[in-house]
Short mmCIF file of C-alpha atoms in Angstrom, two decimals:
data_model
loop_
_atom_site.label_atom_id
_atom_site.label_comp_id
_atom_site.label_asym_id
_atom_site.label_seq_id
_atom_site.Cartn_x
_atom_site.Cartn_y
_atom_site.Cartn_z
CA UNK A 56 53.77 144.01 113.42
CA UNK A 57 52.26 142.56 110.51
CA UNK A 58 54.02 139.42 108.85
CA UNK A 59 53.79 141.76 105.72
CA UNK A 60 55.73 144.75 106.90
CA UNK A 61 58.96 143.54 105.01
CA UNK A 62 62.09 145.84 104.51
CA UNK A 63 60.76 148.88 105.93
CA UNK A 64 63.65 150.88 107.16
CA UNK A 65 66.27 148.12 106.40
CA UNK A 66 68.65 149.13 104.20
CA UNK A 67 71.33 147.23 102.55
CA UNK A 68 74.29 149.71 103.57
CA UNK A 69 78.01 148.57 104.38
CA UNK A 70 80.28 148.79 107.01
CA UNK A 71 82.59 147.50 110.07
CA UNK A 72 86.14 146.46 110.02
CA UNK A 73 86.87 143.22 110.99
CA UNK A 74 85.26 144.21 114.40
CA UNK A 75 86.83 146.70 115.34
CA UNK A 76 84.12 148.94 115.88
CA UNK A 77 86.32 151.48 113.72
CA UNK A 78 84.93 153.30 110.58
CA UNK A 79 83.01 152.05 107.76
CA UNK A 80 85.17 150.16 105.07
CA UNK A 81 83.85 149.55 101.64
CA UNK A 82 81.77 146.73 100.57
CA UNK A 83 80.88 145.31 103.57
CA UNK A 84 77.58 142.96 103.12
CA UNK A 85 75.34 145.10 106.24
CA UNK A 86 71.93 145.36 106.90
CA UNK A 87 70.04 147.27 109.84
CA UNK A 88 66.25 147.42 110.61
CA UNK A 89 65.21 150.40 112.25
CA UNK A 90 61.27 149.79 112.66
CA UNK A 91 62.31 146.90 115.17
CA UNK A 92 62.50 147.58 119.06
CA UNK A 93 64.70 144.78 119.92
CA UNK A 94 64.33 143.55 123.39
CA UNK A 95 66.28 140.03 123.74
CA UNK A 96 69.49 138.88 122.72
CA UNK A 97 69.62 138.29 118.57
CA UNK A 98 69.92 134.25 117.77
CA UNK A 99 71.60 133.72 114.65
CA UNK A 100 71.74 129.96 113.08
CA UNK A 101 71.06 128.36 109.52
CA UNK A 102 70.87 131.56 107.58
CA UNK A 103 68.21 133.35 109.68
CA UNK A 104 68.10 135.24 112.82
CA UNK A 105 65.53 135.59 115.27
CA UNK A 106 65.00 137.94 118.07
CA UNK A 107 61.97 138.99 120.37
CA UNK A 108 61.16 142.37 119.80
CA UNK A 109 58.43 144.95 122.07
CA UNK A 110 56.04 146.26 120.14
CA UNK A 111 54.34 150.15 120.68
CA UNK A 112 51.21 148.66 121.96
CA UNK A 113 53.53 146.63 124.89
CA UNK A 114 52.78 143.14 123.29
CA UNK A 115 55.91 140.91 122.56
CA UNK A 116 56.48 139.25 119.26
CA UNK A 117 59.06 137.02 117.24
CA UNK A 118 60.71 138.67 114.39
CA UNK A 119 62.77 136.52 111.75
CA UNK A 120 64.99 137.78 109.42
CA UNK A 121 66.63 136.19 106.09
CA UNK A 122 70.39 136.71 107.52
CA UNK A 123 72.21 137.36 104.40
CA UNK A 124 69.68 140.29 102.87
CA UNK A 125 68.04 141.28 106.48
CA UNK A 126 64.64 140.51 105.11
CA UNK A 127 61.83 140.34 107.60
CA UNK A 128 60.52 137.11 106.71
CA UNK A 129 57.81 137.01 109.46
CA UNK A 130 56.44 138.09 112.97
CA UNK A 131 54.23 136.60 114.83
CA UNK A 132 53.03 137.34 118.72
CA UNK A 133 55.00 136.33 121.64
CA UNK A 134 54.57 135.28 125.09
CA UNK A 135 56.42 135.08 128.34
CA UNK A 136 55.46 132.69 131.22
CA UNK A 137 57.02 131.91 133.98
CA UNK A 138 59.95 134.05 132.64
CA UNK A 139 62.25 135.43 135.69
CA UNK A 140 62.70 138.79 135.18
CA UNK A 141 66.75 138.72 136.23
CA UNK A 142 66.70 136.46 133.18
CA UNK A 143 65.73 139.20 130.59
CA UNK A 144 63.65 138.41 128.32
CA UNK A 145 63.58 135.10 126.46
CA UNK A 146 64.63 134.78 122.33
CA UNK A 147 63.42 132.63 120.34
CA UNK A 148 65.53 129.35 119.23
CA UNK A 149 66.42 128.22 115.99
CA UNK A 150 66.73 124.70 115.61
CA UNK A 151 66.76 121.63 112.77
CA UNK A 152 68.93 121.41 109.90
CA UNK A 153 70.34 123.63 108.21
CA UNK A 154 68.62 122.81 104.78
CA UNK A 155 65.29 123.50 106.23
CA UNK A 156 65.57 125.42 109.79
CA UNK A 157 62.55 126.48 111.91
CA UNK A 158 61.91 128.90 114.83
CA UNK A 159 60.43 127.98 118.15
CA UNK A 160 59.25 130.82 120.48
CA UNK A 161 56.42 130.67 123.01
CA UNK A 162 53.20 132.44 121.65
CA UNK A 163 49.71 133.25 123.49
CA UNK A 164 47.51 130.61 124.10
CA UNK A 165 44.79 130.80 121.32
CA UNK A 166 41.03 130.42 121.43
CA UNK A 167 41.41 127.30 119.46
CA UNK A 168 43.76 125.89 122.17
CA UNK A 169 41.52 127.10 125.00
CA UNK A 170 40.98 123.23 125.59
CA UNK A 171 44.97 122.43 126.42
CA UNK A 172 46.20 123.21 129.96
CA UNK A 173 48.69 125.94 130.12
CA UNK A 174 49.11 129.03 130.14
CA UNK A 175 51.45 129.65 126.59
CA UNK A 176 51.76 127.44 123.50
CA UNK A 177 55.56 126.60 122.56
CA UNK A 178 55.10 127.06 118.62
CA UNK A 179 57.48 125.80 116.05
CA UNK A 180 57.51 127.32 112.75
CA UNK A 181 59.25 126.81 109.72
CA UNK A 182 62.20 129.19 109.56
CA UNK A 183 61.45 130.74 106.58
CA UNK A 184 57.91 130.92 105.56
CA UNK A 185 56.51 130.87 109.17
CA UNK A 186 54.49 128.27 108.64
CA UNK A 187 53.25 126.10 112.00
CA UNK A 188 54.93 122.83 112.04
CA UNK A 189 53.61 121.80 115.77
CA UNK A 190 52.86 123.34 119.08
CA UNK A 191 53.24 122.19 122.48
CA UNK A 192 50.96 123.56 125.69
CA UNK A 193 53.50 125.43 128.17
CA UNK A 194 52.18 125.92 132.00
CA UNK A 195 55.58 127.65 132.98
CA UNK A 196 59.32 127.85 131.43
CA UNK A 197 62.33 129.72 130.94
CA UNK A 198 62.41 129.26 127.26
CA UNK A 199 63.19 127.08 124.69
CA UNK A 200 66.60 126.51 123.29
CA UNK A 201 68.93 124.64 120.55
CA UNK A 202 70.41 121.87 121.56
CA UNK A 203 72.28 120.52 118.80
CA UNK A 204 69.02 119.85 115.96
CA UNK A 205 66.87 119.67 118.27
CA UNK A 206 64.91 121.67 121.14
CA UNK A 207 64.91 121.52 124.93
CA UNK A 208 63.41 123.77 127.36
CA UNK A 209 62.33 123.00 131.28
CA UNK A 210 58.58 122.91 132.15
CA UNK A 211 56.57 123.67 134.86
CA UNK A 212 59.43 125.84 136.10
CA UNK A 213 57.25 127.47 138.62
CA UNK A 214 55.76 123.73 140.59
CA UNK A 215 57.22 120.86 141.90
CA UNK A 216 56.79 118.45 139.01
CA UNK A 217 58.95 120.52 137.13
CA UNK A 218 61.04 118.77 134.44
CA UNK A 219 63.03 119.12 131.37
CA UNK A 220 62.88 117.71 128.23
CA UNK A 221 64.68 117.01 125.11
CA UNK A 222 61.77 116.97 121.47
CA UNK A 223 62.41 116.16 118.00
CA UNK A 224 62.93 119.24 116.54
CA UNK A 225 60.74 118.14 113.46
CA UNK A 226 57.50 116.57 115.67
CA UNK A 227 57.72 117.86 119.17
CA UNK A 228 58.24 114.04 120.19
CA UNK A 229 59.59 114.15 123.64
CA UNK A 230 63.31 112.11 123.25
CA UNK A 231 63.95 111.66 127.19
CA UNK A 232 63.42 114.13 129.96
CA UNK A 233 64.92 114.84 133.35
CA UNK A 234 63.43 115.77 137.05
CA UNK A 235 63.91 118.82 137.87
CA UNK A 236 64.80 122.49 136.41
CA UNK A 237 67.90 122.18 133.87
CA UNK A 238 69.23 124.32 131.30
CA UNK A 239 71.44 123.69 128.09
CA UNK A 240 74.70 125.49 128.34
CA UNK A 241 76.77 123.43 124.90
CA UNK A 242 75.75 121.20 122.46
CA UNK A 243 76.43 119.53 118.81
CA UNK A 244 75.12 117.12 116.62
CA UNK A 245 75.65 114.36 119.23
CA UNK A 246 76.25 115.60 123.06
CA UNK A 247 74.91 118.05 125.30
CA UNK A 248 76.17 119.61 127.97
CA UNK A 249 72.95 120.55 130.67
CA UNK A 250 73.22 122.56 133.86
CA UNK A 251 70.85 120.62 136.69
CA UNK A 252 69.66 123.47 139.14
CA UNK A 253 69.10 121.08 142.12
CA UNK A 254 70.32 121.20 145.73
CA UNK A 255 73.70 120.07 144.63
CA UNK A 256 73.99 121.55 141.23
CA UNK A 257 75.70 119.38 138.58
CA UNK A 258 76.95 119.51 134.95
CA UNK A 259 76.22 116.36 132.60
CA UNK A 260 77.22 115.31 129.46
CA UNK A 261 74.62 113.93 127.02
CA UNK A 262 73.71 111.94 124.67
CA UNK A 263 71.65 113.96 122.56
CA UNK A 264 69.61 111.38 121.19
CA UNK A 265 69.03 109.18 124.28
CA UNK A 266 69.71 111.24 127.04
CA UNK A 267 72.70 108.67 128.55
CA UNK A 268 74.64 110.19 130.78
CA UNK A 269 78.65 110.67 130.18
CA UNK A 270 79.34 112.54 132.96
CA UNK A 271 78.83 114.47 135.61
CA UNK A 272 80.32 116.52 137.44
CA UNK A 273 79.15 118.83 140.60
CA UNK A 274 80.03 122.47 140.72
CA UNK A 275 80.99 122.90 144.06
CA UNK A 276 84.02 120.71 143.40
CA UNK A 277 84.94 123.60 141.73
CA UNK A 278 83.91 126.91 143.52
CA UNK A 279 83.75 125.20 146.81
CA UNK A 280 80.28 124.16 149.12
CA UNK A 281 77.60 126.45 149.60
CA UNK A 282 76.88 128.38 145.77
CA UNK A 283 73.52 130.52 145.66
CA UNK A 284 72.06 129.86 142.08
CA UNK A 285 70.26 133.43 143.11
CA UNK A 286 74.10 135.07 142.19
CA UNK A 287 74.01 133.77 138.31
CA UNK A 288 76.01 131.57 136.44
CA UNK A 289 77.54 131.15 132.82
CA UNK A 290 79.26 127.86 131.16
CA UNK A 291 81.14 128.43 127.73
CA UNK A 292 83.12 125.88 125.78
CA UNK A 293 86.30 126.57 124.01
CA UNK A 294 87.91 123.69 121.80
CA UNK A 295 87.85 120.66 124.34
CA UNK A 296 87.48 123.00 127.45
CA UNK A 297 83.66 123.89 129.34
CA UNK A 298 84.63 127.09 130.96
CA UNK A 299 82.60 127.79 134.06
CA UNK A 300 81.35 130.88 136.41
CA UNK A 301 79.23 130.94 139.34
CA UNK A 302 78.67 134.17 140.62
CA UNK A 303 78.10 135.33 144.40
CA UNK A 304 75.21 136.35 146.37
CA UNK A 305 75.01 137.84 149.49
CA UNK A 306 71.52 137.07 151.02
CA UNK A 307 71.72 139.98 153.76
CA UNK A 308 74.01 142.42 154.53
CA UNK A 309 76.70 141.89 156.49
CA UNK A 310 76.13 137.82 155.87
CA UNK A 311 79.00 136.27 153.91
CA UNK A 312 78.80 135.71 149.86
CA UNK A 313 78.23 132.65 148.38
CA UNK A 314 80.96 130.44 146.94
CA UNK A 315 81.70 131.76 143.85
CA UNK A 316 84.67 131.72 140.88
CA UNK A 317 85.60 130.55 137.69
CA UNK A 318 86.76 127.14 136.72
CA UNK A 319 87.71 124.60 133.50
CA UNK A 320 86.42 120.61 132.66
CA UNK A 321 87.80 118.54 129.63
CA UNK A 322 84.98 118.21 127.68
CA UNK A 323 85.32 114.66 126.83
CA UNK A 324 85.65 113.24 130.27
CA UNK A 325 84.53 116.14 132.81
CA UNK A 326 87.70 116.07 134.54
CA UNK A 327 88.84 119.06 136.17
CA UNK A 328 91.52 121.46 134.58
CA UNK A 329 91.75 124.43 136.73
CA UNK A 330 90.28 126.40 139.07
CA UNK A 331 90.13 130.34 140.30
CA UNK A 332 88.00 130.95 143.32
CA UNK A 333 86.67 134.70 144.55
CA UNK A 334 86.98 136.34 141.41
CA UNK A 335 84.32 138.06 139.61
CA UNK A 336 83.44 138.52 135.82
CA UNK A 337 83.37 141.82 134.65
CA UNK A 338 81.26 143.72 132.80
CA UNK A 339 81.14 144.62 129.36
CA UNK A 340 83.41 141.82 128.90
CA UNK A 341 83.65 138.82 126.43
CA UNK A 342 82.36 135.49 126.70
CA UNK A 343 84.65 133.21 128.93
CA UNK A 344 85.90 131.48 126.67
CA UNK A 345 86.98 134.05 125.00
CA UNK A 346 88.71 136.43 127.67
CA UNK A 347 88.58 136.08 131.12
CA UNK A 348 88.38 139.71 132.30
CA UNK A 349 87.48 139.05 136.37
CA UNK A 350 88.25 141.17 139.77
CA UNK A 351 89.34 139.54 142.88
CA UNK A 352 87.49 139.70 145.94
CA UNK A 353 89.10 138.57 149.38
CA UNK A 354 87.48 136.74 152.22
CA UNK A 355 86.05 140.07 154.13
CA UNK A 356 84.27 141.05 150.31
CA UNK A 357 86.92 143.78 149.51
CA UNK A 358 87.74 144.46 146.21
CA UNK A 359 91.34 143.63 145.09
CA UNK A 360 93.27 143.77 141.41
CA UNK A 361 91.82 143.18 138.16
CA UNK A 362 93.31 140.12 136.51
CA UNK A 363 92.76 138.52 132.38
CA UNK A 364 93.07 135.18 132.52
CA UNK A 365 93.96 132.40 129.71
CA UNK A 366 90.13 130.42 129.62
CA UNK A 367 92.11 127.16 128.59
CA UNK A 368 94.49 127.16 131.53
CA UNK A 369 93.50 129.51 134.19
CA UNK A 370 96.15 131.34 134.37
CA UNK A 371 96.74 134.92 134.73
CA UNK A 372 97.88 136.71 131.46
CA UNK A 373 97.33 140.22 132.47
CA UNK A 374 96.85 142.21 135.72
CA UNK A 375 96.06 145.91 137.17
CA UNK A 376 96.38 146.82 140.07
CA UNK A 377 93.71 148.07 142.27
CA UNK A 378 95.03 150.89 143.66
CA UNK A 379 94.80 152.17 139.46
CA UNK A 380 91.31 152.43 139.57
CA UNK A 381 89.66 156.36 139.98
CA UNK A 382 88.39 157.62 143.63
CA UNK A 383 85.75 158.54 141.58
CA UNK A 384 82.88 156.76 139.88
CA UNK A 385 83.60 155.09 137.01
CA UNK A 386 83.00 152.25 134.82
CA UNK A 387 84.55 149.71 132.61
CA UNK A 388 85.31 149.88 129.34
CA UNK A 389 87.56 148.29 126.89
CA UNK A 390 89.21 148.43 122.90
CA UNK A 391 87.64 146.14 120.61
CA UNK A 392 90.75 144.47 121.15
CA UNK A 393 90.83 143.83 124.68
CA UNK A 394 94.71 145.31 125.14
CA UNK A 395 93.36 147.97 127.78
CA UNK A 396 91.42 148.55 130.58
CA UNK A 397 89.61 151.34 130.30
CA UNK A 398 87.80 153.56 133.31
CA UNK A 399 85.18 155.79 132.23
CA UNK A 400 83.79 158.54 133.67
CA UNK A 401 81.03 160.07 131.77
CA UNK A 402 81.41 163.52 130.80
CA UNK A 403 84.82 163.68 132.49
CA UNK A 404 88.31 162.39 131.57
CA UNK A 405 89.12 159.28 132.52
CA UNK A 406 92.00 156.46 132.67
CA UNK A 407 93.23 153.01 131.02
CA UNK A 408 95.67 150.64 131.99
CA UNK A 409 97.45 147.94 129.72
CA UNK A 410 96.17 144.90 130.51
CA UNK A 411 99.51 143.36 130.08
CA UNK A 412 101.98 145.72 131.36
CA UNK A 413 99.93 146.95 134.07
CA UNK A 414 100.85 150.25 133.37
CA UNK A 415 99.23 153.68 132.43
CA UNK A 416 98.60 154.44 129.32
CA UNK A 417 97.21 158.00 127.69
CA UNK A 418 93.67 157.51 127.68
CA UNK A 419 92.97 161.19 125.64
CA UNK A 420 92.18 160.01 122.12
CA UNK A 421 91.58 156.29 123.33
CA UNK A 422 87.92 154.72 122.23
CA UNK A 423 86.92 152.16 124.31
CA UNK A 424 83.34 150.00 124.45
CA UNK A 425 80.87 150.56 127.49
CA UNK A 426 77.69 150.36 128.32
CA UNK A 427 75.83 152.95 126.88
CA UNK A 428 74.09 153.44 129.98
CA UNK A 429 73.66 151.95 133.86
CA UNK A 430 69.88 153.19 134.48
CA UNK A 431 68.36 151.47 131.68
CA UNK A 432 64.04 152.04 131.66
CA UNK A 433 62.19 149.45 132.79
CA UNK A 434 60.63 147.72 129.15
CA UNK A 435 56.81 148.21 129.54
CA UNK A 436 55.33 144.90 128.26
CA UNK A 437 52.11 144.14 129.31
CA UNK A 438 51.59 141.72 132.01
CA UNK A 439 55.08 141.58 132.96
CA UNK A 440 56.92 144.10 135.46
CA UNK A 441 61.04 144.24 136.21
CA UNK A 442 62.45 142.87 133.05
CA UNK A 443 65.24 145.20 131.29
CA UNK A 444 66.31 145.12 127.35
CA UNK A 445 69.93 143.47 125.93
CA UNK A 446 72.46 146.25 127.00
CA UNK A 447 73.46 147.60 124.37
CA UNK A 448 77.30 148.58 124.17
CA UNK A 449 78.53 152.31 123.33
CA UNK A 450 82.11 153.78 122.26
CA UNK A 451 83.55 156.69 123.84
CA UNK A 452 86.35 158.73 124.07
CA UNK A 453 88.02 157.39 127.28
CA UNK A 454 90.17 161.02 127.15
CA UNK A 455 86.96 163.00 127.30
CA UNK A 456 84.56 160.61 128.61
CA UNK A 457 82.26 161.74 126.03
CA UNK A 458 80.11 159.12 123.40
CA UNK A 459 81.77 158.90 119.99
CA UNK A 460 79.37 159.69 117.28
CA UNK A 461 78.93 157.17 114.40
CA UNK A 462 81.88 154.74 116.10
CA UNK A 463 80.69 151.81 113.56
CA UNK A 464 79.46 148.00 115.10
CA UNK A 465 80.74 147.63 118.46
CA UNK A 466 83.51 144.60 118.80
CA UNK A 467 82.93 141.20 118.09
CA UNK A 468 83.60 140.49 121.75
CA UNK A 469 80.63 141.53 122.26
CA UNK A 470 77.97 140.88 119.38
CA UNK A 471 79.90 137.38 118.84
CA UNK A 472 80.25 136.17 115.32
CA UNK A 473 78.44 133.43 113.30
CA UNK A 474 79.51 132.42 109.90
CA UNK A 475 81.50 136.22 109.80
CA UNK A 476 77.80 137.38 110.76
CA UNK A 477 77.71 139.70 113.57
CA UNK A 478 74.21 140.68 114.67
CA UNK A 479 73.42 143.03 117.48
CA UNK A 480 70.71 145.59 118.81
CA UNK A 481 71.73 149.45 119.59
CA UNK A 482 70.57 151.74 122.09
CA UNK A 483 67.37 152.54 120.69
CA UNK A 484 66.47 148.83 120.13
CA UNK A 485 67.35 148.96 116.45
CA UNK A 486 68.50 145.27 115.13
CA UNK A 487 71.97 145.37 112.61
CA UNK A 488 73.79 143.00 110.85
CA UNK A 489 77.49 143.43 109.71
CA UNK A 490 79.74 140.01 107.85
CA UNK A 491 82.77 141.55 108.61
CA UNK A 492 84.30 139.05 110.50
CA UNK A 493 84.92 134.68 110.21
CA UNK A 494 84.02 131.81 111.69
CA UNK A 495 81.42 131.74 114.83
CA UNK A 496 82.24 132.40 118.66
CA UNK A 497 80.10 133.51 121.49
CA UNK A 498 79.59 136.72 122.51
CA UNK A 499 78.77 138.79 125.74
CA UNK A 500 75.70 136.83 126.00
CA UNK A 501 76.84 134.11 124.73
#
């Protein structure tokens, strides 16, 4: 889309209630853009946000928008490479200070680079204006990131000299680097907390400038030997707390899963608070640090009770009972705030449980958040094949199992919140903003 193509179909129209995903209240600073297919996960930072939309002719490109007016202030093309498609597909990052912010996001190589080896350009632009500040030759990566000011990304994901490296957010000037695939999961102005995807994975702590180590601390401490990176992961911090989850994989069937739970460090020292093997996140759910919402999973791979657990401590502040959950299909949905567990079944009535009780509740009348579908289409960008939009979240009435029209922005569980900001992409791909909300914490997708 051109970088001129400002404001068409954003409107400056209000709504949202605290996050609630209820109906509209009055003067309620919103914004939506409509002309915008939305494709990755919104990043939100310094006043703007920046998201990698599809465009109709299946080329990818970086959209930025002014945060407080939803102002397109720019697109320009956008590449993928070396991109794993279970990943999704990458945003942009927004990095610097906040007086003068800028975007990074991989673009195609250009015939003026056609001397540089690689196969992308990593492009940094000034937040606002889109103006090129420097570039960087990319062979292969997973993205580039924040990390406190400044950026980070791995290279050469795809070869054996792979590495990853911390730059300058205003030159590009590598500050140290690392062997090896890594990826940023927490950072601030200082320290940064990086996820080394190596034999024996390991957490460190950072120094953001230099790159000395604080600690470090390997994962299977946690979940126990023998976790398959191929099963996911997600680390979240929460006040003082890095809240961890390694998910299973089961190479073959019939073969046993991989280690796999959740688990809690002290930030400042890496020193282990807690740990919950064989249970599984969820999903829709909140951001771990958040909510735990999990389902245990017992040594033969059965399913057993749902359980809510307290990120800080562990501990279990809410159960249901297996034995609650339909014969039938269903999936999992839940109130904007969290008090239920909901089990929809599309079209059909369904159930909830409180989360706290553990007890039935009427679900006719209830609206709960779900996925708005489970057979998403395959996103048709060119060159690329198997990678899948942001799911988008929908409400429904659990008692019907039907989709409630015009339900308002889904809960801030989900979209997370930044500055009261909440920014999120619907089911057609549309991008919204709603500051109904305050303060910042993650969301679904962190």
């Amino acid at each position: 889309m051109a970088t001129g193509a400002m404001l068409l179909g954003v409107t400056g129209c209000t709504g949202g209630t605290g996050g609630t995903g209820g109906p509209p209240a009055p003067s309620v600073p919103s914004w939506s853009d409509t002309t915008v297919n939305a494709v990755s996960r919104p990043v939100t930072a310094s006043g703007v946000t920046a998201v990698t939309a599809l465009r109709a002719d299946g080329r990818l490109e970086t959209a930025v928008y002014e945060l407080a007016t939803g102002e397109r202030r720019w697109a320009r093309p956008a590449a993928m490479a070396g991109r794993l498609p279970g990943m999704g597909v990458q945003p942009p990052a927004v990095a610097g200070p906040d007086r003068s912010p800028v975007v990074a996001a991989l673009e195609p190589r250009a015939a003026k680079d056609s001397g540089e080896q690689g196969k992308a350009t990593l492009v940094v632009r000034d937040a606002r204006t889109g103006e090129r500040r420097w570039s960087r030759p990319v062979d292969s990566t997973f993205g580039p990131v924040r990390c406190g000011p400044q950026l980070c990304m791995s290279e050469s994901t795809d070869r054996s000299d792979a590495r990853f490296v911390a730059l300058e957010w205003s030159s590009g000037r590598v500050l140290w680097q690392l062997p090896g695939v890594a990826e940023v999961e927490s950072s601030d102005g200082r320290r940064v907390v990086v996820f080394r995807m190596t034999g024996s994975p390991t957490l460190e702590y950072r120094e953001l400038r230099t790159g000395r180590t604080l600690w470090s601390f390997p994962v299977e401490q946690a979940v126990g030997p023998g976790v398959d990176l191929a099963g996911g992961w997600t680390f979240t911090a929460t006040e003082n707390t890095l809240v961890g989850y390694l998910a299973p994989y089961q190479k073959a069937k019939g073969r046993p899963l991989s280690a796999f739970g959740f688990f809690g460090l002290r930030m400042t020292d890496g020193k282990p608070l807690w740990t919950r093997k064989r249970l599984l996140r969820v999903y829709p759910s909140a951001s771990p640090s958040v909510a735990l919402l999990t389902r245990e999973v017992d040594a033969r791979g059965g399913y057993g009770d749902f359980a809510r657990l307290d990120p800080r401590t562990g501990r279990t502040i809410g159960r249901v009972a297996a034995d609650l959950a339909p014969k039938a299909a269903w999936w999992l949905a839940f109130p904007a705030d969290l008090s239920k567990l909901g089990f929809l079944s599309q079209g059909r009535p369904g159930s909830a449980v409180d989360l706290r009780q553990g007890t039935a509740v009427a679900a006719r009348g209830l609206r709960a958040w779900s996925f708005c579908t489970v057979n998403p289409a395959e996103l048709r960008i060119a060159g690329h094949r198997g990678f899948y939009p942001i799911a988008p979240l929908c409400a429904y009435d659990l008692g019907t199992g039907r989709k409630v029209s015009d339900p308002g922005p889904p809960p801030a569980w989900y979209t997370g919140v930044f500055d009261g900001w909440r920014v999120w992409r619907d089911e057609q791909g549309a991008l919204h903003a709603v500051r109904d909300a305050a303060g910042t914490l993650p969301g679904m997708y962190g």
